[in-house]
Coordinates of C-alpha atoms and ligand atoms in Angstrom, one line a residue:
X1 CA 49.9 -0.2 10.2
X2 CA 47.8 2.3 12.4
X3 CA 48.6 6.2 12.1
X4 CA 49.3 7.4 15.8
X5 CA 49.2 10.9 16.6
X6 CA 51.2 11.2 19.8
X7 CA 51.0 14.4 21.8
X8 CA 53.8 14.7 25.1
X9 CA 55.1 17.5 26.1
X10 CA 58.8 15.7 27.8
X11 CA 60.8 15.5 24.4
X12 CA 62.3 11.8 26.2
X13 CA 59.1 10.5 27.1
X14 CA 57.7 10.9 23.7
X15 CA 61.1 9.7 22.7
X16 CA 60.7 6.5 24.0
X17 CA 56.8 5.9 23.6
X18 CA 57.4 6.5 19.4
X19 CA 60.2 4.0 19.3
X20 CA 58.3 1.7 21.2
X21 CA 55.2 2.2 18.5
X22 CA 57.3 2.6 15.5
X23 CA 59.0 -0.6 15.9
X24 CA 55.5 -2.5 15.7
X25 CA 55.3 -0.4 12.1
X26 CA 53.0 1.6 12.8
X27 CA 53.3 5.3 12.1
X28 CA 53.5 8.2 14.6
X29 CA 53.2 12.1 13.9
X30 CA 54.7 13.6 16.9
X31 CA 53.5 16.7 18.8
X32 CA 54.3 18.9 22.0
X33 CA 51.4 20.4 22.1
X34 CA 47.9 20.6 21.4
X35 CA 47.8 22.8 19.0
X36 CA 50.2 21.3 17.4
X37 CA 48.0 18.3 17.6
X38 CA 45.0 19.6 16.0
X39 CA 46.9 20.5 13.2
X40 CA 48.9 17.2 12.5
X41 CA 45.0 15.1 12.4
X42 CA 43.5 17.4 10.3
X43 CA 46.3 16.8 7.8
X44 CA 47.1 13.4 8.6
X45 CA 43.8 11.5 9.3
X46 CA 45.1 9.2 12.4
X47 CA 43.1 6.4 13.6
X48 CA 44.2 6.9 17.1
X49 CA 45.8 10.1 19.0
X50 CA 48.0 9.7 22.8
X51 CA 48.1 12.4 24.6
X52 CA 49.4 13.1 27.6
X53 CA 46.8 14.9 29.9
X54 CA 49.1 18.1 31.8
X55 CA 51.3 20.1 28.9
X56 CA 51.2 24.0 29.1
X57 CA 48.7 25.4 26.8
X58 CA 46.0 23.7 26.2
X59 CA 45.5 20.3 28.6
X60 CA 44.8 17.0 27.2
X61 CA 41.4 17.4 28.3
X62 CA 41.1 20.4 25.8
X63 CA 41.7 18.0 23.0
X64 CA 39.8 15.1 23.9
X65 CA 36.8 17.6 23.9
X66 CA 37.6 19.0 21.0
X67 CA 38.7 16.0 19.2
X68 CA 34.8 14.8 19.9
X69 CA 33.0 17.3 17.8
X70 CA 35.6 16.0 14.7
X71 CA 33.1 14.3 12.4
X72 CA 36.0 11.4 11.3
X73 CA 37.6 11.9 14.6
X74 CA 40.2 9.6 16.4
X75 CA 40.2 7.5 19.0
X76 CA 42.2 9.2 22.3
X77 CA 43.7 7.5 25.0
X78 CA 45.1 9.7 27.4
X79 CA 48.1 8.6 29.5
X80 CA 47.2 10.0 33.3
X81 CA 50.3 10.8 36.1
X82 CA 49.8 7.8 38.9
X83 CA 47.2 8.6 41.0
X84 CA 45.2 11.0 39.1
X85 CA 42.2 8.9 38.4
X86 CA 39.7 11.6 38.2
X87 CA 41.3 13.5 35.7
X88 CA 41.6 10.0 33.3
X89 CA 37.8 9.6 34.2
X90 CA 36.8 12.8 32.9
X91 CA 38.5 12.2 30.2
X92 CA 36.1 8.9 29.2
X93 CA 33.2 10.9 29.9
X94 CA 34.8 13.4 27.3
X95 CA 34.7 10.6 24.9
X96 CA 38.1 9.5 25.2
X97 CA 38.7 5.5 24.9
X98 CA 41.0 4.5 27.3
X99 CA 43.4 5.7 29.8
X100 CA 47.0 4.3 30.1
X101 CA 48.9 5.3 33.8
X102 CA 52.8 6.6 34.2
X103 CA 55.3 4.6 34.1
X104 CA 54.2 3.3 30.9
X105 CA 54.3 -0.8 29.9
X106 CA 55.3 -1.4 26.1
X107 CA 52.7 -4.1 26.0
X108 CA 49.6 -2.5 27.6
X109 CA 50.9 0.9 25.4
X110 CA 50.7 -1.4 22.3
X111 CA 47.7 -3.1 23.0
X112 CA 45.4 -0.1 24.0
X113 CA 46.7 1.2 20.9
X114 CA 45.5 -1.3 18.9
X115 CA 41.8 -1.7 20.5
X116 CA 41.7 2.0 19.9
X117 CA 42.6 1.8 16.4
X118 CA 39.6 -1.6 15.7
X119 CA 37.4 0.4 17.3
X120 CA 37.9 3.3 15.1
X121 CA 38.1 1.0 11.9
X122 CA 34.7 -0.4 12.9
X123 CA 33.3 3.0 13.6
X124 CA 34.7 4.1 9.9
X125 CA 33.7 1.3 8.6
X126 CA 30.0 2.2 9.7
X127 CA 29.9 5.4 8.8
X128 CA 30.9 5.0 5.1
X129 CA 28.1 2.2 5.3
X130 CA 25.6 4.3 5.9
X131 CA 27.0 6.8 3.6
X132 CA 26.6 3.9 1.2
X133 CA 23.3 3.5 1.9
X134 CA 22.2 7.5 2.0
X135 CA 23.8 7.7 -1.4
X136 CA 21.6 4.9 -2.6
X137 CA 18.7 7.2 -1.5
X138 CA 17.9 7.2 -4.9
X139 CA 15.6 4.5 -3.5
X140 CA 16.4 1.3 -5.0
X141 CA 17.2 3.1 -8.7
X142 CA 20.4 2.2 -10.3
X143 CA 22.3 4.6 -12.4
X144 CA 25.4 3.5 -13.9
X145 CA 25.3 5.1 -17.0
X146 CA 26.1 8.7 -17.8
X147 CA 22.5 8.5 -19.5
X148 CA 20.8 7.4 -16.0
X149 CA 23.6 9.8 -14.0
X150 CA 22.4 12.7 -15.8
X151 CA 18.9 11.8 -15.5
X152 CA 19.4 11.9 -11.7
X153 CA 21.2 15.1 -11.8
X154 CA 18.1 16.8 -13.3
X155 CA 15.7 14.6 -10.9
X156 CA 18.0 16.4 -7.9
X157 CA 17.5 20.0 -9.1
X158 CA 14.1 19.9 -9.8
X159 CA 12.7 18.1 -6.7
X160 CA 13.1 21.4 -4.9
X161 CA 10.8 23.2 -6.8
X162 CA 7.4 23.1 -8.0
X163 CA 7.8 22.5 -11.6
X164 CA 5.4 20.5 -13.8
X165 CA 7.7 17.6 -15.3
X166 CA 7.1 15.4 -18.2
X167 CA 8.9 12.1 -17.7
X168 CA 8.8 10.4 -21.5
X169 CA 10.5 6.8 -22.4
X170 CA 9.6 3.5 -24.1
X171 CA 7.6 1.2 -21.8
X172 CA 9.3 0.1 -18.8
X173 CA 12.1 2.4 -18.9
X174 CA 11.3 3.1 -15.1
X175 CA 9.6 6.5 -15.5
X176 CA 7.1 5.8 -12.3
X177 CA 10.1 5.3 -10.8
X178 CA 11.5 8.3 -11.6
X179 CA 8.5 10.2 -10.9
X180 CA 8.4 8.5 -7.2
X181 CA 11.4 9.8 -6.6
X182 CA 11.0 13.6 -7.7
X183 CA 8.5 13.4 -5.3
X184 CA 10.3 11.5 -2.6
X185 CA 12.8 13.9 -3.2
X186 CA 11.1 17.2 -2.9
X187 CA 9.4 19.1 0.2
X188 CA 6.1 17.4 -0.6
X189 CA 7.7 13.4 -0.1
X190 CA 7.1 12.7 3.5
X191 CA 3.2 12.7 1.9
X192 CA 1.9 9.9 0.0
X193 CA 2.2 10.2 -3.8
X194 CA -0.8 10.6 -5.7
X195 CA -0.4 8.1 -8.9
X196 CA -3.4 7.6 -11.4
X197 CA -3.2 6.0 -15.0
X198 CA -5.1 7.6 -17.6
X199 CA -5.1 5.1 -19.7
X200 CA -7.3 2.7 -17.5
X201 CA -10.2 4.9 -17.0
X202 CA -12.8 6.0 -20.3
X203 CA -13.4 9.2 -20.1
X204 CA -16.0 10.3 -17.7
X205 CA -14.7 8.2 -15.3
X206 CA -11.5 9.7 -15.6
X207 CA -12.8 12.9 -15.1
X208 CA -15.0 11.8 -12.3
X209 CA -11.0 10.3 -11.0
X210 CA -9.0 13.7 -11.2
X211 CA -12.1 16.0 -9.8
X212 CA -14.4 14.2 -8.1
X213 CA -18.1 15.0 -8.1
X214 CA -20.7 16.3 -6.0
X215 CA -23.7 14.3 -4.5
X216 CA -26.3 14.3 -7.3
X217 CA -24.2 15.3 -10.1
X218 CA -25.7 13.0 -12.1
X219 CA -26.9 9.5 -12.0
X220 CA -25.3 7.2 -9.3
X221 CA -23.5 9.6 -7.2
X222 CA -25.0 8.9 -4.6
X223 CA -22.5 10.3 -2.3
X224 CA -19.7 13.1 -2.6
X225 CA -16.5 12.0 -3.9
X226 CA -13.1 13.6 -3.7
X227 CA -10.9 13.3 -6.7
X228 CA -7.2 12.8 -6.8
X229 CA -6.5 16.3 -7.9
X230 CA -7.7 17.7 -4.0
X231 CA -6.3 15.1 -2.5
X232 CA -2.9 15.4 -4.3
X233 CA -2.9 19.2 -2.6
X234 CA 0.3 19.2 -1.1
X235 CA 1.8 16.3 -2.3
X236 CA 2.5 15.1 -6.0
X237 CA 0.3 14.1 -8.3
X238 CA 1.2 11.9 -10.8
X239 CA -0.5 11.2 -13.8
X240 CA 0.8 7.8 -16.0
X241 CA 0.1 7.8 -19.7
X242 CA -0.8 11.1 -20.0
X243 CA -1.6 11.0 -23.5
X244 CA -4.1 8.8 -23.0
X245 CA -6.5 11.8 -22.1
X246 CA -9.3 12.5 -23.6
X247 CA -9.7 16.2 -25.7
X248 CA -12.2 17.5 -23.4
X249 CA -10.2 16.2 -20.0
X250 CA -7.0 17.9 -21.7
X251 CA -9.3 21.1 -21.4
X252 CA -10.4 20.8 -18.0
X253 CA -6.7 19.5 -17.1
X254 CA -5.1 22.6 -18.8
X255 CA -7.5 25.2 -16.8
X256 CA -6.2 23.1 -13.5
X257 CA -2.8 23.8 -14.0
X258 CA -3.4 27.5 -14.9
X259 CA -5.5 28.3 -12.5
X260 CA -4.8 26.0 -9.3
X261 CA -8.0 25.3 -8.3
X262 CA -10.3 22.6 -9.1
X263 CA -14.0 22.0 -9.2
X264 CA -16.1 18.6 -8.6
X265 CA -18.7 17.5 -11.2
X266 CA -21.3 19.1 -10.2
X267 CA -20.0 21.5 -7.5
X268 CA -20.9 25.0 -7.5
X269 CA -17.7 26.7 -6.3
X270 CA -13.9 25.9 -7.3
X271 CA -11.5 24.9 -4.4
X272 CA -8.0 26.4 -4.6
X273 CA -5.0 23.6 -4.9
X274 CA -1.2 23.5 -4.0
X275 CA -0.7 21.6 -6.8
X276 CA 2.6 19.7 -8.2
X277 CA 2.4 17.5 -11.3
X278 CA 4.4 15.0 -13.0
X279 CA 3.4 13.9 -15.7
X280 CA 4.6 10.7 -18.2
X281 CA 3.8 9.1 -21.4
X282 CA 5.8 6.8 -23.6
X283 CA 4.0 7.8 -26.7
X284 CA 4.9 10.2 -29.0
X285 CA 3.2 13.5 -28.1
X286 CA 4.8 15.8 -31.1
X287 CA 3.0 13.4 -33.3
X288 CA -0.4 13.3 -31.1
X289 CA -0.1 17.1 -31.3
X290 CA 0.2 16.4 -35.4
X291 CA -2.7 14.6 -35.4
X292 CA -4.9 16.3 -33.1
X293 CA -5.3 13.8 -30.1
X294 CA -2.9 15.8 -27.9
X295 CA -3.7 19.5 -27.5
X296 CA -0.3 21.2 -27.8
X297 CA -0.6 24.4 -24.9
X298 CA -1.1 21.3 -22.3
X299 CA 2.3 19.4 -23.8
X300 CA 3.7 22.8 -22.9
X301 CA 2.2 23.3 -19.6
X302 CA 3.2 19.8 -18.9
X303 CA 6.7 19.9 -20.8
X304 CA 8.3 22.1 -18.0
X305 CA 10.9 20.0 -17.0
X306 CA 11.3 17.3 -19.5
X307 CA 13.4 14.1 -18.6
X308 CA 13.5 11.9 -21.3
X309 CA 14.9 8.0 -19.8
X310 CA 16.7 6.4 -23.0
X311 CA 16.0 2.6 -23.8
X312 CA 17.6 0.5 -21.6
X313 CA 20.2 -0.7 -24.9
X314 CA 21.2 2.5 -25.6
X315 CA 22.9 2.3 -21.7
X316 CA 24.0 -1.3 -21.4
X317 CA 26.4 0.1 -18.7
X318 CA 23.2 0.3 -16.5
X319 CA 23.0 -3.8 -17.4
X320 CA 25.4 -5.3 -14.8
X321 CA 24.4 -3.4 -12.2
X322 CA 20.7 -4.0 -13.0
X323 CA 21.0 -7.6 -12.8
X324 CA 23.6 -7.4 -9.7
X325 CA 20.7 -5.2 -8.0
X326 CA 18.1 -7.8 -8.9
X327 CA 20.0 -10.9 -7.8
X328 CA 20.6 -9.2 -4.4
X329 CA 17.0 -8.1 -3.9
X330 CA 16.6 -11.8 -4.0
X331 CA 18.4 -12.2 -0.6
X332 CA 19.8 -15.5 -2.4
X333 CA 23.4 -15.9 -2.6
X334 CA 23.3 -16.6 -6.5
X335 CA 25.8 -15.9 -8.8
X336 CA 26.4 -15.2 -12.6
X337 CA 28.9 -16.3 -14.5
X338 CA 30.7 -13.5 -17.2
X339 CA 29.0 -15.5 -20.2
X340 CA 25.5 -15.1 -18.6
X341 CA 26.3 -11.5 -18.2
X342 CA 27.3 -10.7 -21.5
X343 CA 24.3 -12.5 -23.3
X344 CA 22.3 -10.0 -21.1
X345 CA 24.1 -7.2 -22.1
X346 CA 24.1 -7.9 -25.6
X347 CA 20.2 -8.6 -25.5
X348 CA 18.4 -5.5 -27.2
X349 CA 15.4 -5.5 -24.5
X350 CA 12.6 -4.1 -25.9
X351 CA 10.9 -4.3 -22.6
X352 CA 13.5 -2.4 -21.0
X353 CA 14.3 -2.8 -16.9
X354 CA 10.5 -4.6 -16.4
X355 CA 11.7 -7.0 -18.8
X356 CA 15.2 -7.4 -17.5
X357 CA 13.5 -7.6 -13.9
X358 CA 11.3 -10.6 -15.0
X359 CA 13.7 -12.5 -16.8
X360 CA 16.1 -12.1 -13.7
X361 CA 13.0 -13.5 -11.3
X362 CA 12.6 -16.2 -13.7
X363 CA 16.1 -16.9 -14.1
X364 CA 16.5 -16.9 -10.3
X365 CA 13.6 -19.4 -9.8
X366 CA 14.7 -21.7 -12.5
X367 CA 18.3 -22.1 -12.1
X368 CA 19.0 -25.4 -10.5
X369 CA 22.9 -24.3 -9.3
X370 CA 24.3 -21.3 -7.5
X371 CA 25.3 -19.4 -10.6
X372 CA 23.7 -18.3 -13.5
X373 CA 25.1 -20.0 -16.7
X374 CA 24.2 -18.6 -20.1
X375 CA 22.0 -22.3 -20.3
X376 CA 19.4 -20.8 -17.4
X377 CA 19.0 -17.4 -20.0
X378 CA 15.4 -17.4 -21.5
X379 CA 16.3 -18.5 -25.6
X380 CA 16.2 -15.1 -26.8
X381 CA 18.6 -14.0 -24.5
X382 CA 21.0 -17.6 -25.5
X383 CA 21.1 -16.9 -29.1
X384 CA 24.4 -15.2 -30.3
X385 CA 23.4 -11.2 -31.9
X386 CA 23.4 -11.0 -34.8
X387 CA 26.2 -9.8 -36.6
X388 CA 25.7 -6.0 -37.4
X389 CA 26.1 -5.5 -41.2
X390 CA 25.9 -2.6 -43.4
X391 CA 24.5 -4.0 -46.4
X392 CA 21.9 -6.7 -46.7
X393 CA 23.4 -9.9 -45.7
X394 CA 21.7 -13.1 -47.1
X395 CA 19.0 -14.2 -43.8
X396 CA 20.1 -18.0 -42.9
X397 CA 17.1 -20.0 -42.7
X398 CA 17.2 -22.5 -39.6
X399 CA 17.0 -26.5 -39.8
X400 CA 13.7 -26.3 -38.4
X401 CA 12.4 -23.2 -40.2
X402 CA 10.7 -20.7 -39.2
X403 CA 7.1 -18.4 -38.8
X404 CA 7.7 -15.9 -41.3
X405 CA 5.2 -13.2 -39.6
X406 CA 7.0 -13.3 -37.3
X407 CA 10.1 -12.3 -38.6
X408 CA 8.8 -10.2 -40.6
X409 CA 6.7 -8.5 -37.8
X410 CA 10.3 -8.5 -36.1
X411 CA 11.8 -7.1 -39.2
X412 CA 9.4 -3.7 -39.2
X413 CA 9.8 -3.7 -35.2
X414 CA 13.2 -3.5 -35.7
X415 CA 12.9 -0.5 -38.2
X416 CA 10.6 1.4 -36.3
X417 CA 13.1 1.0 -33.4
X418 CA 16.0 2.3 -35.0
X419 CA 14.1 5.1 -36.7
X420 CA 12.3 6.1 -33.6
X421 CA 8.8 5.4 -34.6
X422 CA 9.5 7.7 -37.6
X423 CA 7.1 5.5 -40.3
X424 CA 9.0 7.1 -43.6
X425 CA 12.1 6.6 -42.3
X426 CA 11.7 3.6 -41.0
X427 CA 10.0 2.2 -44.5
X428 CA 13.4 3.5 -45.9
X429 CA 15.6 1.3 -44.3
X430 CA 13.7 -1.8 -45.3
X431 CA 13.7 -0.5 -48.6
X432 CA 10.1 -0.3 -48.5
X433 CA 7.6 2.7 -49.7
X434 CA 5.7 4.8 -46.6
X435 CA 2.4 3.2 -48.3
X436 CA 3.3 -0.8 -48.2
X437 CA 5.5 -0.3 -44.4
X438 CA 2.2 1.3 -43.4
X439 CA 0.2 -1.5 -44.5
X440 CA 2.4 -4.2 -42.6
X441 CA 2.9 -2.3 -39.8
X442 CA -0.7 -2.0 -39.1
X443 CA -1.5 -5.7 -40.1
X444 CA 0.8 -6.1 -36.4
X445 CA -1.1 -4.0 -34.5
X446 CA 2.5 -1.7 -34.5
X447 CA 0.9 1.4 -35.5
X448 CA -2.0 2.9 -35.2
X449 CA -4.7 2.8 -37.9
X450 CA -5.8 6.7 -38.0
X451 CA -1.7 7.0 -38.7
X452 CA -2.4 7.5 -42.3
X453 CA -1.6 11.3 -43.0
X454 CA 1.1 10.1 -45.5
X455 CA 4.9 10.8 -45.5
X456 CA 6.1 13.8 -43.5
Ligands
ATP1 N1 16.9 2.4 -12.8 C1 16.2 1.4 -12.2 N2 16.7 0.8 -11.1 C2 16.0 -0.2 -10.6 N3 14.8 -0.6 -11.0 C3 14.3 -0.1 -12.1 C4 15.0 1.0 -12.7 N4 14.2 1.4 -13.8 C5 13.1 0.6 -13.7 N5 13.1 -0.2 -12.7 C6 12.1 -1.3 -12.4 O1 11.6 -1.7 -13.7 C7 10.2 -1.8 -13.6 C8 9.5 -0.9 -14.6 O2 9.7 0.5 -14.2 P1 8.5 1.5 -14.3 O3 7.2 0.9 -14.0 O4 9.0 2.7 -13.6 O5 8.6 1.8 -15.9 P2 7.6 2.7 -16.8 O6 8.5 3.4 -17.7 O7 6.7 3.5 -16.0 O8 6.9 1.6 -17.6 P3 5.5 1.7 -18.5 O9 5.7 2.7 -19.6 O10 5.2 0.3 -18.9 O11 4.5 2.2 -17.5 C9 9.8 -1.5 -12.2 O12 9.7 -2.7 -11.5 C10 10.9 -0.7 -11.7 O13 11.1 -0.8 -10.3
MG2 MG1 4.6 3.4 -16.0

């Protein structure tokens, strides 16, 4: 079925030439003129319009031209008296598609027709491709979830602006990713992002990192150096693991922000810097600030915008799509099958999207056929969840046993998950006091040793 806008002045002509059409089952609006035309595609969406080229009014000529600024517009064919080439030509170079001569043939009337009507398919077809694709301008980052959907909303606003934003999650939640695309978003993205990780510098080093030094500063520099913070002017600069940041660099940092200039190690004068930061951490910075390892007018400076990306099982909606996204940056024509899926959705992840994106790689390597079947999971991911239950249900204790550190190191992991990292409420649920979780908790490395301030 092809919608047909036909546009003939002669009330017999255009008779005849909508029978002719409608009998094929396609579907004609009829009009007598062109502004009557105009009217009828704006409401009706045809694929193609026929017009005839000399009504009173406005010519057919008129509409082809206007029809080609239409941004979904039709395909025309214009029907042309015998002998009036020209006119018909002009018309192509218009942007019309084809021309059809008086008298008219039923077949070459239905066939134009229906060329017109593929090419405009194709044409449509492309359009909402790319559409597709400029939607998906979120570059490569898949929100499915209302979680990840509102997460982009904010990411949309803010990009505009110069606001300091503090991107916090669990590890691998995809909060570089999100701070890529703030900046790849904003005025400042058609320059390189500036991206350094606190955490992998000690602290001079660091410092030498954001600010550079001059030659001579001290032993070593032998040369001048430029550090991230001038050569983020303009662009973004990103610093990963914030919290990571030693007392005094939290100092310096803080004067930065205030006063938008910067001065090397060692310089004598401070350089002035269209600055825009966002910032991440996956640690807890209310409880840093508690315990003195976070100063708490930089959380604020930083704290701006705050986007906080939940854990990938508290938006297993984000799953599927994750794992379709995955498989298809493969370029491998795999499949899944629905009980692969649903062991992945039901797998808690506590590595979040970097562990889902390994275990898909793996997966993808390893599987022998061209779907995924639960049997090509990682054994984690095959075992059945365990049954939620309110009350302490008796633990089953496997054929072949099993390590009990680690469960029980899976046991307090568990706790602290569900409670947040919260130690006293976490000791709570396993029935434990604050004192003996503590104990076990830092026996696994889970928390930190200086923790010890006691129940809040
Ligand atoms: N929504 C998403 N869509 C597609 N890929 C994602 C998404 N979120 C994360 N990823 C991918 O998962 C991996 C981890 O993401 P990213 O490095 O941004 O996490 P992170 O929160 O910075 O982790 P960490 O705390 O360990 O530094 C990356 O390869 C990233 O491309
Ligand atoms: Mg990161």
């Amino acid at each position: 079925m092809i919608k047909i806008v036909l546009v003939e002045d002669d009330f017999a002509q255009r008779n005849i030439m909508a029978n002719i059409v409608r009998a094929e089952g396609h579907v004609v609006f009829e009009a007598a003129n062109v502004d009557t035309a105009m009217s009828m595609m704006n409401d009706n969406d045809p694929a193609v319009v026929v017009t005839d080229l000399k009504m009173p009014g406005r010519s057919g000529l008129d509409l082809v031209e206007e029809v080609s600024r239409m941004p979904l517009r039709p395909e025309v064919v214009v029907i042309t008296a015998f002998g009036s080439i020209e006119t018909a030509v002009r018309a192509m170079r218009l942007g019309a598609y084809d021309y059809l001569t008086k008298p008219l043939e039923r077949d070459e009337l239905l066939l134009v027709i229906e060329r017109a009507a593929e090419k405009y398919r194709l044409r449509i077809d492309g359009l909402s491709f790319r559409n597709q694709l400029a939607n998906q301008s979120s570059h490569g980052l898949i929100a499915e979830s209302q979680a990840m959907k509102n997460v982009l909303e904010i990411v949309r606003k803010v990009a505009s602006s110069d606001a300091t934003v503090l991107i916090r999650g669990e590890s691998g939640t995809g909060k570089e990713k999100i701070a890529q695309l703030v900046h790849y978003l904003s005025p400042r993205g058609s320059r390189p992002i500036q991206s350094i990780n606190c955490a992998a510098f000690p602290e001079t080093l660091l410092e030498s990192e954001l600010y550079g030094y001059e030659r001579g500063a001290f032993t070593g520099a032998q040369a001048r150096k430029i550090g991230i913070i001038e050569t983020s002017g303009q662009s973004t600069l990103f610093l990963d693991e914030v919290a990571d940041m030693s007392l005094n660099t939290q100092a310096k940092l803080l004067r930065t922000l205030q006063e938008k200039e910067v001065r090397r190690v060692g310089g004598t004068c401070s350089i002035p810097v269209d600055l825009r930061v966002v910032a991440a951490t996956n640690k807890n910075l209310e409880e840093a600030i508690r315990r003195g390892t976070f100063r708490d007018d930089l959380f604020y400076r930083l704290n701006v915008i705050p986007i906080v990306i939940p854990p990938l099982r508290e938006r297993t909606t984000d799953i599927p799509a994750l794992v379709d996204f995955f498989l298809a940056r493969r370029g491998k024509a795999k499949l899944i099958a629905p009980e692969a899926m649903a062991k992945l959705t039901h797998y808690p992840w506590p590595g979040n999207v970097r562990e889902l994106e390994a275990v898909m790689e793996r997966t993808i390597i390893l599987s022998a056929t061209d779907t995924i079947e639960p049997s090509d999971l990682p054994p984690e991911i095959q075992r059945p969840e365990p049954a939620e239950t309110g009350s302490a249900q008796e633990p089953s204790l496997p054929e072949g046993g099993i390590v009990f550190e680690e469960w029980e190191r899976s046991m307090l992991q568990k706790a602290l998950d569900k409670a947040n990292g919260n130690v006293s409420v976490a000791a709570r649920l396993l029935g434990m006091t604050y004192r003996t979780f503590q104990y076990r908790a830092q026996k696994f490395g889970m928390i930190e040793k200086n923790s010890s301030t006691g129940p809040e």
